[in-house]
Short mmCIF file of C-alpha atoms in Angstrom, two decimals:
data_model
loop_
_atom_site.label_atom_id
_atom_site.label_comp_id
_atom_site.label_asym_id
_atom_site.label_seq_id
_atom_site.Cartn_x
_atom_site.Cartn_y
_atom_site.Cartn_z
CA MET C 1 -94.25 138.78 -27.12
CA GLU C 2 -97.16 137.78 -29.26
CA LEU C 3 -97.27 135.19 -32.04
CA ASN C 4 -99.52 135.51 -35.07
CA LYS C 5 -99.74 132.51 -37.32
CA VAL C 6 -99.01 132.94 -41.02
CA MET C 7 -98.84 129.32 -42.06
CA ASP C 8 -97.78 126.07 -40.45
CA ASN C 9 -94.83 126.73 -38.13
CA VAL C 10 -94.40 130.31 -39.41
CA TYR C 11 -95.39 133.32 -37.29
CA TRP C 12 -95.14 137.06 -36.97
CA VAL C 13 -93.50 138.08 -33.73
CA GLY C 14 -93.96 141.44 -32.01
CA ASN C 15 -96.52 144.15 -32.44
CA ASN C 16 -94.80 147.32 -33.61
CA ARG C 17 -91.85 146.06 -35.61
CA ARG C 18 -93.00 142.67 -36.66
CA MET C 19 -90.58 139.96 -37.56
CA LEU C 20 -91.16 136.75 -39.48
CA VAL C 21 -89.99 133.62 -37.70
CA SER C 22 -90.20 129.89 -38.25
CA LEU C 23 -90.18 127.16 -35.64
CA ASN C 24 -86.67 125.90 -35.23
CA LEU C 25 -86.56 122.19 -36.02
CA VAL C 26 -83.10 121.76 -34.53
CA LYS C 27 -82.66 123.55 -31.23
CA GLU C 28 -79.95 126.19 -30.97
CA GLN C 29 -79.09 125.88 -34.69
CA SER C 30 -78.57 129.09 -36.63
CA VAL C 31 -78.02 128.20 -40.29
CA TYR C 32 -76.86 131.43 -41.90
CA GLY C 33 -76.32 133.75 -38.97
CA GLU C 34 -79.98 134.59 -38.36
CA ARG C 35 -81.25 135.50 -34.89
CA LEU C 36 -82.85 132.91 -32.65
CA VAL C 37 -85.94 134.03 -30.74
CA ASP C 38 -87.38 132.28 -27.71
CA VAL C 39 -91.12 132.74 -27.14
CA LYS C 40 -92.78 130.92 -24.25
CA GLY C 41 -90.11 128.26 -24.11
CA THR C 42 -90.13 127.47 -27.86
CA GLN C 43 -87.34 128.49 -30.13
CA TYR C 44 -87.89 130.24 -33.45
CA ARG C 45 -85.52 131.36 -36.18
CA GLU C 46 -85.78 134.73 -37.84
CA TRP C 47 -86.64 134.47 -41.54
CA ILE C 48 -84.84 137.32 -43.26
CA PRO C 49 -86.56 138.66 -46.42
CA PHE C 50 -83.31 140.01 -47.83
CA ARG C 51 -81.85 136.52 -47.83
CA SER C 52 -84.85 134.45 -48.82
CA LYS C 53 -87.31 135.14 -51.63
CA LEU C 54 -90.08 133.16 -50.04
CA ALA C 55 -89.81 135.28 -46.89
CA ALA C 56 -89.80 138.42 -49.04
CA ALA C 57 -93.06 137.27 -50.63
CA ILE C 58 -94.65 136.83 -47.20
CA TYR C 59 -93.45 140.30 -46.17
CA LYS C 60 -95.05 141.63 -49.37
CA GLY C 61 -98.38 140.25 -48.24
CA VAL C 62 -98.73 136.86 -49.88
CA ARG C 63 -100.99 134.54 -47.91
CA GLY C 64 -102.11 130.99 -48.49
CA ILE C 65 -98.85 129.46 -49.62
CA GLU C 66 -99.66 125.79 -49.89
CA LEU C 67 -96.77 124.56 -47.79
CA HIS C 68 -97.95 122.57 -44.82
CA SER C 69 -96.61 120.44 -42.06
CA GLY C 70 -95.97 117.06 -43.67
CA SER C 71 -95.72 118.33 -47.26
CA ARG C 72 -93.38 116.75 -49.72
CA VAL C 73 -91.40 119.45 -51.50
CA LEU C 74 -89.02 119.46 -54.44
CA TYR C 75 -86.71 122.44 -54.18
CA LEU C 76 -84.62 123.30 -57.23
CA GLY C 77 -81.64 125.57 -56.75
CA ALA C 78 -81.12 124.96 -53.05
CA SER C 79 -77.73 126.70 -52.92
CA SER C 80 -76.27 126.58 -49.42
CA GLY C 81 -79.65 125.93 -47.86
CA THR C 82 -80.87 129.30 -46.61
CA THR C 83 -84.49 129.05 -47.71
CA VAL C 84 -84.39 125.24 -47.61
CA SER C 85 -83.77 125.32 -43.88
CA HIS C 86 -86.98 127.32 -43.38
CA VAL C 87 -88.93 125.02 -45.68
CA SER C 88 -87.61 122.19 -43.58
CA ASP C 89 -88.85 124.02 -40.48
CA ILE C 90 -92.32 124.39 -42.00
CA ILE C 91 -92.84 120.81 -43.11
CA GLY C 92 -91.55 119.35 -39.86
CA HIS C 93 -90.39 115.81 -39.18
CA ASN C 94 -93.19 114.23 -41.22
CA GLY C 95 -92.44 116.15 -44.38
CA GLN C 96 -89.68 115.75 -46.90
CA VAL C 97 -87.80 118.35 -48.89
CA TYR C 98 -85.72 117.17 -51.83
CA ALA C 99 -83.14 119.87 -52.43
CA VAL C 100 -81.41 119.88 -55.82
CA GLU C 101 -78.26 121.90 -56.25
CA ILE C 102 -75.79 121.90 -59.11
CA ALA C 103 -72.70 123.54 -57.60
CA GLU C 104 -70.70 121.11 -55.52
CA GLU C 105 -69.23 123.74 -53.24
CA MET C 106 -72.65 125.07 -52.25
CA GLY C 107 -73.78 121.47 -52.07
CA VAL C 108 -71.29 120.77 -49.31
CA HIS C 109 -73.08 123.27 -47.06
CA LEU C 110 -76.37 121.68 -48.02
CA ILE C 111 -75.14 118.18 -47.16
CA LEU C 112 -73.78 119.36 -43.83
CA LEU C 113 -77.16 120.95 -43.11
CA ALA C 114 -78.93 117.74 -44.07
CA LYS C 115 -76.94 115.84 -41.49
CA THR C 116 -78.69 117.85 -38.78
CA ARG C 117 -82.20 117.72 -40.28
CA ASP C 118 -83.85 114.40 -40.98
CA ASN C 119 -86.39 115.80 -43.46
CA LEU C 120 -83.84 117.29 -45.83
CA PHE C 121 -82.70 115.16 -48.79
CA PRO C 122 -79.75 116.71 -50.62
CA ILE C 123 -79.20 115.90 -54.31
CA ILE C 124 -76.21 117.17 -56.22
CA ALA C 125 -77.46 117.30 -59.80
CA ASP C 126 -78.37 119.59 -62.66
CA ALA C 127 -82.02 120.61 -62.50
CA SER C 128 -82.18 120.76 -66.29
CA ARG C 129 -81.25 117.09 -66.53
CA ILE C 130 -84.10 115.27 -64.88
CA SER C 131 -82.66 111.84 -65.69
CA GLU C 132 -79.92 112.46 -63.11
CA TYR C 133 -82.40 112.32 -60.22
CA LYS C 134 -85.56 110.89 -61.75
CA ASP C 135 -85.48 107.59 -59.88
CA ILE C 136 -84.72 109.01 -56.43
CA VAL C 137 -87.36 111.73 -56.19
CA PRO C 138 -91.03 110.78 -55.66
CA LYS C 139 -94.10 112.78 -56.67
CA CYS C 140 -94.30 116.00 -54.67
CA ASP C 141 -96.96 118.32 -53.31
CA PHE C 142 -94.98 121.49 -53.84
CA LEU C 143 -92.37 122.49 -56.37
CA TYR C 144 -90.17 125.48 -55.62
CA GLN C 145 -87.62 126.79 -58.06
CA ASP C 146 -85.02 129.46 -57.54
CA ILE C 147 -82.40 129.11 -60.23
CA ALA C 148 -81.02 132.01 -62.20
CA GLN C 149 -81.04 130.43 -65.64
CA LYS C 150 -82.13 131.70 -68.99
CA ASP C 151 -84.38 128.71 -69.55
CA GLN C 152 -85.68 128.54 -66.00
CA ILE C 153 -89.33 128.37 -67.01
CA GLY C 154 -88.72 125.46 -69.35
CA ILE C 155 -86.86 123.67 -66.56
CA PHE C 156 -89.70 124.38 -64.16
CA ILE C 157 -92.31 122.96 -66.54
CA GLU C 158 -90.21 119.87 -67.19
CA ASN C 159 -89.79 119.23 -63.49
CA ALA C 160 -93.46 119.85 -62.85
CA ASN C 161 -94.37 117.31 -65.52
CA ALA C 162 -92.11 114.74 -63.94
CA PHE C 163 -92.58 115.31 -60.21
CA LEU C 164 -95.55 117.54 -59.37
CA LYS C 165 -98.80 115.84 -58.34
CA ARG C 166 -102.06 116.75 -60.07
CA GLY C 167 -103.51 119.57 -58.02
CA GLY C 168 -100.11 120.26 -56.50
CA PHE C 169 -98.77 123.73 -56.01
CA GLY C 170 -95.58 125.48 -56.96
CA ALA C 171 -93.64 128.70 -56.80
CA ILE C 172 -91.05 130.01 -59.21
CA ALA C 173 -88.71 132.88 -58.49
CA ILE C 174 -88.01 134.75 -61.70
CA LYS C 175 -84.89 136.81 -61.97
CA SER C 176 -85.57 138.97 -64.98
CA ARG C 177 -81.93 139.98 -65.25
CA SER C 178 -80.82 136.44 -65.94
CA ILE C 179 -83.47 135.84 -68.60
CA ASP C 180 -82.75 139.01 -70.56
CA VAL C 181 -80.69 141.93 -69.29
CA THR C 182 -81.52 144.23 -72.14
CA GLU C 183 -85.30 143.85 -71.94
CA SER C 184 -87.30 145.71 -69.32
CA PRO C 185 -88.18 143.55 -66.28
CA TYR C 186 -91.92 144.07 -66.78
CA LYS C 187 -91.82 142.63 -70.26
CA VAL C 188 -89.68 139.68 -69.23
CA ILE C 189 -92.01 138.83 -66.36
CA ALA C 190 -95.11 139.25 -68.53
CA ALA C 191 -93.62 136.87 -71.10
CA ALA C 192 -92.75 134.38 -68.35
CA LYS C 193 -96.30 134.55 -67.01
CA SER C 194 -97.86 133.91 -70.38
CA GLN C 195 -95.52 130.97 -70.85
CA LEU C 196 -96.53 129.56 -67.47
CA GLN C 197 -100.22 130.20 -68.10
CA LYS C 198 -100.28 127.71 -70.94
CA ARG C 199 -99.46 124.89 -68.55
CA PHE C 200 -100.56 125.99 -65.05
CA ILE C 201 -103.09 128.17 -63.26
CA ILE C 202 -101.32 131.20 -61.82
CA THR C 203 -102.72 131.81 -58.35
CA ASN C 204 -100.58 134.73 -57.26
CA SER C 205 -97.68 136.80 -58.43
CA VAL C 206 -95.68 139.28 -56.41
CA PRO C 207 -92.72 141.53 -57.16
CA LEU C 208 -90.12 141.37 -54.40
CA SER C 209 -88.96 144.90 -55.00
CA PRO C 210 -87.50 146.37 -51.83
CA PHE C 211 -85.97 143.07 -50.79
CA GLN C 212 -84.71 141.68 -54.10
CA LYS C 213 -84.12 143.71 -57.23
CA ASP C 214 -86.00 142.80 -60.42
CA HIS C 215 -87.36 139.58 -59.00
CA GLU C 216 -90.86 138.18 -59.15
CA LEU C 217 -92.25 135.21 -57.27
CA ILE C 218 -95.07 133.47 -59.14
CA PHE C 219 -97.30 130.93 -57.43
CA ILE C 220 -98.98 128.29 -59.56
CA ARG C 221 -101.34 125.36 -59.26
CA ASN C 222 -100.98 122.25 -61.33
CA GLY C 223 -104.41 122.06 -62.97
CA MET U 1 -90.33 107.99 -38.95
CA GLU U 2 -87.58 105.43 -38.73
CA GLU U 3 -87.70 104.79 -42.44
CA THR U 4 -87.55 108.49 -43.29
CA LYS U 5 -84.41 108.90 -41.26
CA ARG U 6 -82.66 105.99 -42.94
CA LYS U 7 -83.58 107.32 -46.37
CA ASN U 8 -82.20 110.75 -45.58
CA SER U 9 -78.78 109.33 -44.73
CA ASP U 10 -78.76 107.43 -48.05
CA TYR U 11 -79.24 110.70 -49.90
CA ILE U 12 -76.49 112.33 -47.89
CA GLU U 13 -74.10 109.54 -48.76
CA ARG U 14 -75.03 109.67 -52.42
CA ALA U 15 -74.67 113.46 -52.61
CA GLY U 16 -71.36 113.28 -50.76
CA LYS U 17 -70.04 110.79 -53.30
CA GLU U 18 -71.19 113.04 -56.11
CA VAL U 19 -69.33 115.99 -54.58
CA LYS U 20 -66.20 113.90 -54.16
CA ASN U 21 -66.41 112.77 -57.79
CA ARG U 22 -66.72 116.28 -59.07
CA LEU U 23 -63.83 117.79 -57.16
CA SER U 24 -60.55 117.52 -59.00
CA VAL U 25 -57.09 118.98 -59.30
CA ASN U 26 -58.59 121.92 -61.20
CA ASP U 27 -60.23 123.10 -58.00
CA LEU U 28 -56.93 122.89 -56.16
CA ILE U 29 -55.22 124.93 -58.84
CA SER U 30 -57.97 127.57 -58.78
CA ARG U 31 -57.74 127.84 -55.01
CA LEU U 32 -53.97 128.19 -55.15
CA VAL U 33 -54.27 131.01 -57.67
CA ASN U 34 -56.76 132.74 -55.39
CA LEU U 35 -54.45 132.21 -52.44
CA VAL U 36 -51.50 133.74 -54.24
CA ASP U 37 -53.65 136.70 -55.28
CA GLY U 38 -54.84 137.18 -51.73
CA LEU U 39 -51.33 137.04 -50.35
CA GLU U 40 -50.13 139.53 -52.91
CA LYS U 41 -52.90 141.92 -52.02
CA ALA U 42 -52.19 141.55 -48.32
CA GLU U 43 -48.50 142.09 -48.91
CA ASN U 44 -49.11 145.25 -50.93
CA ASN U 45 -51.44 146.72 -48.37
CA ALA U 46 -49.12 145.88 -45.50
CA PHE U 47 -46.15 147.30 -47.33
CA GLU U 48 -47.93 150.55 -48.05
CA ALA U 49 -48.87 150.96 -44.42
CA LEU U 50 -45.36 150.09 -43.31
CA PHE U 51 -43.88 152.61 -45.73
CA ASP U 52 -46.16 155.32 -44.38
CA ALA U 53 -45.18 154.43 -40.82
CA TYR U 54 -41.51 154.61 -41.61
CA PHE U 55 -42.02 157.83 -43.57
CA LEU U 56 -43.29 159.33 -40.33
CA TYR U 57 -40.02 158.49 -38.62
CA PHE U 58 -37.48 159.32 -41.31
CA PRO U 59 -39.09 161.02 -44.35
CA GLU U 60 -35.74 161.99 -45.90
CA GLY U 61 -34.57 158.38 -46.04
CA ALA U 62 -37.92 156.86 -46.99
CA SER U 63 -38.44 159.21 -49.91
CA LEU U 64 -35.26 157.83 -51.51
CA LEU U 65 -36.51 154.25 -51.19
CA LYS U 66 -39.79 154.16 -53.05
CA GLU U 67 -39.28 150.77 -54.67
CA ARG U 68 -40.51 148.01 -52.50
CA ASP U 69 -37.69 145.50 -52.82
CA ARG U 70 -35.06 148.16 -52.31
CA PHE U 71 -36.87 149.58 -49.32
CA ILE U 72 -37.06 146.23 -47.58
CA GLU U 73 -33.47 145.31 -48.45
CA SER U 74 -32.02 148.58 -47.22
CA ILE U 75 -34.11 148.92 -44.13
CA ARG U 76 -33.75 145.38 -42.86
CA GLY U 77 -30.52 145.76 -40.89
CA ASN U 78 -30.64 149.54 -40.70
CA ILE U 79 -33.86 150.45 -39.01
CA THR U 80 -32.48 153.42 -37.08
CA ARG U 81 -31.94 156.84 -38.64
CA GLU U 82 -28.20 156.83 -38.11
CA LYS U 83 -27.63 153.46 -39.73
CA LEU U 84 -29.89 154.13 -42.71
CA ALA U 85 -28.35 157.56 -43.21
CA SER U 86 -24.86 156.10 -43.36
CA PHE U 87 -26.15 153.31 -45.65
CA LEU U 88 -27.59 155.85 -48.05
CA SER U 89 -24.84 158.38 -47.33
CA ILE U 90 -27.15 161.25 -46.36
CA THR U 91 -27.32 163.25 -43.13
CA SER U 92 -29.17 161.69 -40.24
CA SER U 93 -30.85 164.85 -39.03
CA SER U 94 -34.54 164.60 -39.73
CA MET U 95 -37.83 166.47 -39.42
CA GLY U 96 -39.67 163.20 -38.69
CA TYR U 97 -41.25 162.06 -35.47
CA ASP U 98 -38.79 160.57 -32.99
CA MET U 99 -39.81 156.99 -32.39
CA SER U 100 -38.76 155.02 -29.35
CA ASP U 101 -36.73 151.83 -29.55
CA ALA U 102 -39.83 149.77 -28.89
CA ASP U 103 -41.59 151.41 -31.84
CA LEU U 104 -38.69 150.63 -34.13
CA LYS U 105 -38.59 147.07 -32.88
CA LEU U 106 -42.23 146.69 -33.89
CA LEU U 107 -41.51 148.02 -37.37
CA GLU U 108 -38.67 145.56 -37.69
CA ASP U 109 -41.05 142.72 -36.86
CA VAL U 110 -43.48 143.94 -39.50
CA ILE U 111 -40.72 143.96 -42.11
CA LYS U 112 -39.83 140.41 -41.20
CA GLN U 113 -43.45 139.26 -41.56
CA ILE U 114 -43.86 140.98 -44.91
CA SER U 115 -40.80 139.28 -46.32
CA ASN U 116 -42.16 136.00 -44.91
CA LEU U 117 -45.36 136.58 -46.90
CA LYS U 118 -43.26 136.98 -49.99
CA GLU U 119 -41.47 133.71 -49.32
CA LEU U 120 -44.80 132.04 -48.76
CA SER U 121 -46.25 133.14 -52.06
CA LYS U 122 -43.04 132.03 -53.76
CA SER U 123 -43.34 128.55 -52.29
CA ILE U 124 -47.01 128.37 -53.26
CA ASN U 125 -46.06 129.35 -56.79
CA SER U 126 -43.41 126.66 -57.02
CA HIS U 127 -45.83 124.07 -55.68
CA MET U 128 -48.44 125.18 -58.19
CA ASP U 129 -45.81 124.80 -60.87
CA ALA U 130 -45.26 121.18 -59.84
CA VAL U 131 -48.98 120.46 -59.70
CA VAL U 132 -49.66 121.88 -63.16
CA ARG U 133 -46.59 120.17 -64.62
CA THR U 134 -47.52 116.71 -63.40
CA ASN U 135 -51.21 116.96 -64.29
CA TYR U 136 -51.15 118.96 -67.49
CA PRO U 137 -47.67 118.69 -69.01
CA ASN U 138 -48.66 120.03 -72.43
CA LEU U 139 -50.54 123.00 -71.09
CA HIS U 140 -47.69 123.71 -68.73
CA ALA U 141 -45.14 123.72 -71.54
CA VAL U 142 -47.20 125.80 -73.96
CA ALA U 143 -48.81 128.31 -71.63
CA GLY U 144 -46.57 128.39 -68.60
CA THR U 145 -47.76 127.78 -65.05
CA LEU U 146 -49.25 131.15 -64.31
CA VAL U 147 -51.27 131.48 -67.50
CA ALA U 148 -52.38 127.83 -67.37
CA ALA U 149 -53.53 128.18 -63.78
CA ARG U 150 -55.40 131.38 -64.46
CA LEU U 151 -57.11 129.91 -67.51
CA ILE U 152 -58.21 126.95 -65.39
CA LEU U 153 -59.52 129.32 -62.73
CA LEU U 154 -61.48 131.32 -65.30
CA CYS U 155 -63.13 128.49 -67.19
CA GLY U 156 -63.38 125.90 -64.42
CA GLY U 157 -61.18 123.13 -65.74
CA VAL U 158 -59.17 121.67 -68.56
CA LYS U 159 -62.26 119.91 -69.90
CA GLN U 160 -64.02 123.21 -70.46
CA LEU U 161 -60.81 124.68 -71.86
CA SER U 162 -60.43 121.86 -74.36
CA PHE U 163 -63.95 122.41 -75.67
CA MET U 164 -63.39 126.12 -76.11
CA PRO U 165 -62.56 127.78 -79.42
CA SER U 166 -59.12 129.34 -79.39
CA SER U 167 -60.55 132.78 -80.11
CA LYS U 168 -62.35 132.59 -76.79
CA ILE U 169 -59.22 131.44 -74.99
CA GLN U 170 -57.46 134.45 -76.47
CA VAL U 171 -59.78 136.93 -74.75
CA LEU U 172 -60.49 134.95 -71.60
CA GLY U 173 -60.08 137.34 -68.69
CA ALA U 174 -60.78 140.42 -70.82
CA GLU U 175 -64.55 140.19 -70.54
CA LYS U 176 -64.78 143.76 -69.38
CA GLY U 177 -63.21 145.01 -72.57
CA LEU U 178 -65.11 142.54 -74.72
CA PHE U 179 -68.56 143.48 -73.47
CA THR U 180 -68.22 147.24 -73.26
CA LYS U 181 -69.27 149.41 -76.17
CA SER U 182 -65.75 149.93 -77.37
CA LYS U 183 -64.70 150.18 -80.98
CA ARG U 184 -62.37 147.23 -80.91
CA THR U 185 -62.43 143.83 -79.31
CA PRO U 186 -59.50 143.18 -76.98
CA LYS U 187 -56.53 141.29 -78.36
CA TYR U 188 -55.69 139.32 -75.27
CA GLY U 189 -56.94 138.38 -71.83
CA VAL U 190 -54.88 136.55 -69.25
CA ILE U 191 -52.58 135.16 -71.94
CA TYR U 192 -51.08 138.63 -71.90
CA HIS U 193 -48.78 137.32 -69.16
CA HIS U 194 -47.42 134.62 -71.46
CA ALA U 195 -43.64 134.81 -71.89
CA ALA U 196 -43.85 135.08 -75.69
CA LEU U 197 -46.21 138.03 -75.45
CA GLU U 198 -44.47 139.92 -72.70
CA SER U 199 -41.20 140.02 -74.61
CA ALA U 200 -42.77 140.78 -77.98
CA ASN U 201 -42.97 143.94 -79.98
CA GLN U 202 -46.14 145.90 -79.33
CA LYS U 203 -47.27 145.66 -82.94
CA LYS U 204 -46.98 141.91 -83.14
CA ARG U 205 -48.63 141.12 -79.84
CA GLY U 206 -52.07 140.62 -81.34
CA LYS U 207 -50.82 138.11 -83.87
CA ILE U 208 -48.72 136.29 -81.31
CA ALA U 209 -51.70 136.16 -78.98
CA ARG U 210 -53.67 134.41 -81.70
CA ILE U 211 -50.94 131.81 -82.22
CA VAL U 212 -50.46 131.22 -78.49
CA ALA U 213 -54.19 130.85 -77.94
CA SER U 214 -54.50 128.30 -80.72
CA PHE U 215 -51.66 126.24 -79.26
CA ILE U 216 -53.11 126.48 -75.76
CA SER U 217 -56.36 125.09 -77.10
CA LEU U 218 -54.42 122.30 -78.80
CA ALA U 219 -52.46 121.52 -75.65
CA ALA U 220 -55.62 121.45 -73.56
CA LYS U 221 -57.13 118.98 -76.00
CA VAL U 222 -54.07 116.73 -75.80
CA ASP U 223 -54.09 116.93 -72.01
CA TYR U 224 -57.75 116.17 -71.71
CA PHE U 225 -58.18 113.47 -74.36
CA SER U 226 -54.94 111.56 -74.95
CA LYS U 227 -53.04 112.49 -71.79
CA LYS U 228 -49.72 111.98 -73.59
CA ASP U 229 -46.80 114.31 -73.19
CA GLU U 230 -46.42 115.96 -76.60
CA SER U 231 -45.12 119.17 -75.17
CA LYS U 232 -41.88 119.24 -77.15
CA ILE U 233 -43.56 119.03 -80.54
CA LEU U 234 -46.16 121.61 -79.59
CA LEU U 235 -43.62 124.00 -78.18
CA ASP U 236 -41.36 123.70 -81.26
CA LYS U 237 -44.27 124.29 -83.60
CA MET U 238 -45.45 127.29 -81.65
CA ASN U 239 -42.02 128.87 -81.47
CA SER U 240 -41.35 128.38 -85.17
CA LYS U 241 -44.72 129.94 -86.00
CA ILE U 242 -43.98 132.93 -83.80
CA ARG U 243 -40.54 133.27 -85.36
CA SER U 244 -41.91 133.11 -88.89
CA LEU U 245 -43.95 136.22 -88.15
CA LYS U 246 -40.90 138.39 -88.37
#
């Protein structure tokens, strides 16, 4: 099998039916039931686009996501750690991912995952209340947000002001249904973009349509 | 590297403490409600399948025993056609499929397990009753165990319940009716299962629901803020208000 690099520690496997994989940081660990693939003696984990919005964006053709080996990432809305585990794969042992989750039951899965991965820092807190975790999170290179909240853009901007480095990058997954169900998704996303444009430079924006319904992943740079 | 590792374990400890702080008796109550619901569902499904299996063997007898409790009571000692026929005083000749003794033995086991499930959900209910009574005495007295537990499941805890307006408590659990394009808002949600409502006249149920909801909100406030047992006063007031409706 052939490996084609997408970004640090992330590859396409196979020629005909390609599959996105990330280098498995912890050998033989399957976090959410994904397949493990061995190529030339190294183990990779399948990154399923239906489960993870970041993977869906890569499947939709996004390149140049500014996540690198050794990056420091703040991840809001970590849930049980599906996407977080892949981010942790990408940044490797030298990176750090601070994963904020509000629900304690999902947080338990996250904490258990963190026990196996030394670059994952679980925080059980509300992402809209920065004061709860202000003194334990340093400045970050990348800010990722995947929370289904009405005020998710406001929360993103607040967190970016507090934690994102100048020139840092970010991605925000917008679920138009949770901002306004009655409005058409296009309008909601257009409004969200114009709100983000006031504060950041939007570098890329991709609808995740076959993988996630009415979702948009917007990539930004902190100017 | 070493330092990173140490830091990570600090965060794990901190997050673990946070989780432990947040979990409370409300979560236990919600889980118990879910457990009872699950058991009930399982029992219903199993009973239906069992009934169909027995119908295959003795349709004449089974068709007379459509109520669940009666079916299980009558069939327990009288699994064979002859015994059940004499129990029900009908003839034992049947157009059903002739099952072997081993088949009937299996059915008997299934009946035993289903009645065990029933016992289990009963004991869970009585335990839930004790839990709600010791932790939320006022809510328990005013709403009853079942309604109190379901309200806690729906809104996440007594804290949330105590901050809720009583009009919201009244329709909690009827979100489907509340958010459809119907002409009228629903009169009651899960408080429909309250004893005062179940026994009431159809025409007065809406008014009683309003009174009950207001007292549930009051009881939740007492339970959350003062933690005193004022259940007698609340219950008397509520009952006299309901009575004065007539």
